[in-house]
XYZ file of C-alpha atoms in Angstrom:
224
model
C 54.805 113.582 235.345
C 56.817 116.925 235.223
C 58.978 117.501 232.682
C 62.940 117.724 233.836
C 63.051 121.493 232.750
C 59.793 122.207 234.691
C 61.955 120.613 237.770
C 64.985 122.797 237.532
C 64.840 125.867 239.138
C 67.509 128.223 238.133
C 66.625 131.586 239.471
C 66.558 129.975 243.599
C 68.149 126.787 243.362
C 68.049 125.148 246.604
C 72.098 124.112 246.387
C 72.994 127.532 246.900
C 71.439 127.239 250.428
C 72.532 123.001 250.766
C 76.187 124.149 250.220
C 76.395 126.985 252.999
C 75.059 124.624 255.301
C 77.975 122.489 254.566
C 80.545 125.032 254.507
C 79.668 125.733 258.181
C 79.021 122.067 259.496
C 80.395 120.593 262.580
C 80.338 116.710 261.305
C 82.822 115.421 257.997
C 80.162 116.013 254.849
C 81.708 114.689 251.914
C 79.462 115.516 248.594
C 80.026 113.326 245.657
C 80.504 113.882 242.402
C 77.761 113.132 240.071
C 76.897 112.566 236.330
C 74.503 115.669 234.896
C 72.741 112.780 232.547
C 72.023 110.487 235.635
C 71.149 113.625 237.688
C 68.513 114.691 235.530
C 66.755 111.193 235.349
C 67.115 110.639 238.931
C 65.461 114.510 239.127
C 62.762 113.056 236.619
C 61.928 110.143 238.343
C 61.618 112.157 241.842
C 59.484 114.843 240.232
C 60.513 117.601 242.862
C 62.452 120.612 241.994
C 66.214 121.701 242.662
C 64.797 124.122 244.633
C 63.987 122.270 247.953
C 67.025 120.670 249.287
C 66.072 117.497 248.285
C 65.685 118.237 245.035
C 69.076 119.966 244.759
C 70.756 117.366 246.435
C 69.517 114.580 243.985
C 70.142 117.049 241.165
C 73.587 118.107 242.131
C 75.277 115.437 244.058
C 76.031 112.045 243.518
C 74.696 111.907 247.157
C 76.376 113.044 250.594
C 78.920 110.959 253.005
C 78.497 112.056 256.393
C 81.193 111.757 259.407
C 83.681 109.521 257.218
C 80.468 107.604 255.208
C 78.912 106.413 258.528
C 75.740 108.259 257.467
C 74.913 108.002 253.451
C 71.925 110.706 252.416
C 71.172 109.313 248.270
C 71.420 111.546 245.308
C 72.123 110.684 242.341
C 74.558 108.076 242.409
C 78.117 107.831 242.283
C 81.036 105.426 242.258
C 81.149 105.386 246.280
C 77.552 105.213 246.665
C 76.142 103.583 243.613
C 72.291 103.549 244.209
C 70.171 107.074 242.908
C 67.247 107.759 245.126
C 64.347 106.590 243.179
C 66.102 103.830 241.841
C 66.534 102.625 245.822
C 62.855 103.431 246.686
C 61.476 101.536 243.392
C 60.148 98.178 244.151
C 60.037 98.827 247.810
C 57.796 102.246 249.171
C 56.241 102.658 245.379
C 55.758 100.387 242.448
C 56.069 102.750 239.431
C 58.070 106.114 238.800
C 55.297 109.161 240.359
C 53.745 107.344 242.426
C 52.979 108.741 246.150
C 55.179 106.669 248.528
C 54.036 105.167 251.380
C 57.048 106.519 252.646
C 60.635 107.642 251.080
C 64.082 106.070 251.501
C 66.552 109.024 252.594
C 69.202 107.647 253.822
C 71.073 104.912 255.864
C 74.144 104.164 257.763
C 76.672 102.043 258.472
C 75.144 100.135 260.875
C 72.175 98.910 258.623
C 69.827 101.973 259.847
C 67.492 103.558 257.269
C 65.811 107.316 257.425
C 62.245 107.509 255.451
C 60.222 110.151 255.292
C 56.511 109.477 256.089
C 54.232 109.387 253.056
C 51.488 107.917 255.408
C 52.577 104.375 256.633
C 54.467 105.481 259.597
C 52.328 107.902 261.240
C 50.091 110.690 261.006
C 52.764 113.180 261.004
C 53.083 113.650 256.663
C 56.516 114.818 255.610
C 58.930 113.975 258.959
C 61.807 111.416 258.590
C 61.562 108.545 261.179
C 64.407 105.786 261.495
C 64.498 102.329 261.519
C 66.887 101.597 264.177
C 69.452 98.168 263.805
C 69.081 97.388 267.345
C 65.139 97.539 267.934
C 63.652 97.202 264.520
C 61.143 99.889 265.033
C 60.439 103.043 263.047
C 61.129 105.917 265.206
C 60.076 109.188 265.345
C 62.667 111.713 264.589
C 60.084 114.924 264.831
C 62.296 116.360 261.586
C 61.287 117.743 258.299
C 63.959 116.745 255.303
C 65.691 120.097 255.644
C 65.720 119.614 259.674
C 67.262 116.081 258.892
C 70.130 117.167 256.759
C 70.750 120.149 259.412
C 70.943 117.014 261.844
C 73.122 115.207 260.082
C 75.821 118.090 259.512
C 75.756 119.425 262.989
C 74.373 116.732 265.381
C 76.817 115.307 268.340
C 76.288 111.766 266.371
C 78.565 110.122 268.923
C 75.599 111.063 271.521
C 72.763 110.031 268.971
C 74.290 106.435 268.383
C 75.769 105.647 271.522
C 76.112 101.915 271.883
C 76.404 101.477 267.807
C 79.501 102.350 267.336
C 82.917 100.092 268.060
C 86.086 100.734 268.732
C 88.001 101.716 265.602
C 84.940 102.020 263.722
C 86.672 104.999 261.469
C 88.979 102.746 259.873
C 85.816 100.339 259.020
C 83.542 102.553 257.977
C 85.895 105.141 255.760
C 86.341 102.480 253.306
C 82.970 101.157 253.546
C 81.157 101.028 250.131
C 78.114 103.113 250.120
C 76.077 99.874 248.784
C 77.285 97.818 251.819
C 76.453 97.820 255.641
C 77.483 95.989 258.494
C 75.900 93.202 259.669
C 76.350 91.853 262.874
C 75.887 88.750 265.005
C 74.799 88.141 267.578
C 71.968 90.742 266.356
C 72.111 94.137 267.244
C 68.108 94.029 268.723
C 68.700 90.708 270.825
C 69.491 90.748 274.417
C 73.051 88.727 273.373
C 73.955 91.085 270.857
C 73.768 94.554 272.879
C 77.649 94.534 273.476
C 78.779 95.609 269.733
C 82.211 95.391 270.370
C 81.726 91.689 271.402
C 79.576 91.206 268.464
C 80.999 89.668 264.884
C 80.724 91.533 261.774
C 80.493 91.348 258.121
C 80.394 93.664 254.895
C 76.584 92.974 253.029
C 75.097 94.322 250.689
C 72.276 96.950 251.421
C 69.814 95.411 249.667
C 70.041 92.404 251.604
C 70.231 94.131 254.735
C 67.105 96.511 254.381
C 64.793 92.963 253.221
C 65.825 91.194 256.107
C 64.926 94.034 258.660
C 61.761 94.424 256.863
C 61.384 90.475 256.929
C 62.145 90.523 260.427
C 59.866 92.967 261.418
C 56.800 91.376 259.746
C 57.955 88.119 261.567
C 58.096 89.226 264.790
C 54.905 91.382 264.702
C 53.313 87.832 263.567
C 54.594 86.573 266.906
């Protein structure tokens, strides 16, 4: 593995361009604050350099809250979203720090949705970011690079992109949402009964628990 130093680029670091992009976006990006100590082992443990966005966003953010935290891209952790991006991806696309993932945890919402990039298991298309949607369960497609994805994020008409996944009042939720927590909801969101979310209950879980049982349940029902 690369040494930290060997990752940080400081003649084109890739924040300079990250930043513009959300001086000028349409959607609410929040960037958190982040420690330099935990930024540089999170960097470390990524092995990619501050000059590709991912790179500076793990390296200079604590992570990013889009549209009021309803979208939550990892970094390097912070106090509102308190999970690095290795450290989430550990134990579940690779086993051991610089290891090629199968594929690589991005980001996730507040609806329990998760953005990977492809390292192989999802497709042949190397390098795009598909999403595993709450109310299907499948990995889908999203034809974006990482760079496209965060372009998506900051710009996109996301009332358009999750139409049906939102409820009423779902600002006031989701603003004070921890960034380790999602919403889980019942009946669930990929059942026939559970289509209507503003008839559906919720609950605050964590995460963790949320991303296991989608991956549970989609090993179940492909047993089926």
């Amino acid at each position: 593995m690369k040494n930290v130093d060997e990752l940080i680029n400081k003649t084109e670091p890739g924040w300079t361009l990250v930043s513009e992009w959300i001086s000028s976006a349409k959607n609410k990006v929040e960037i958190l604050t982040c420690d330099s100590a935990k930024a540089k082992d999170a960097l470390y443990k990524t092995q990619i350099t501050t000059r590709s966005p991912m790179g500076a966003i793990i390296y200079s953010t604590g992570g990013l809250l889009i549209d009021n935290g309803w979208i939550r891209i990892l970094g390097s952790g912070n106090s509102k979203l308190d999970r690095t991006l290795p450290d989430w991806n550990k134990g579940k696309t690779f086993n051991e720090y610089g290891e090629a993932p199968s594929f690589l945890l991005i980001a996730d919402d507040a609806v329990g949705g998760f953005f990977a990039i492809n390292g192989g298991e999802l497709g042949k298309d190397l390098g795009k970011v598909y999403y595993l949607s709450p109310d299907n369960l499948n990995w889908k497609p999203l034809e974006l690079t990482y760079t496209e994805f965060l372009l998506f994020c900051f710009n996109h008409d996301l009332n358009k992109y999750y139409e049906g996944l939102r409820w009423k009042n779902w600002q006031e939720d989701v603003s004070t949402l921890d960034g380790n927590k999602v919403y889980n909801f019942y009946p669930f969101l990929w059942t026939k009964e559970g289509k209507n979310i503003d008839k559906n209950s919720r609950k605050q879980i964590p995460v963790e628990e949320q991303y296991s049982f989608n991956i549970d349940m989609i090993k179940q029902l492909e047993n089926n």
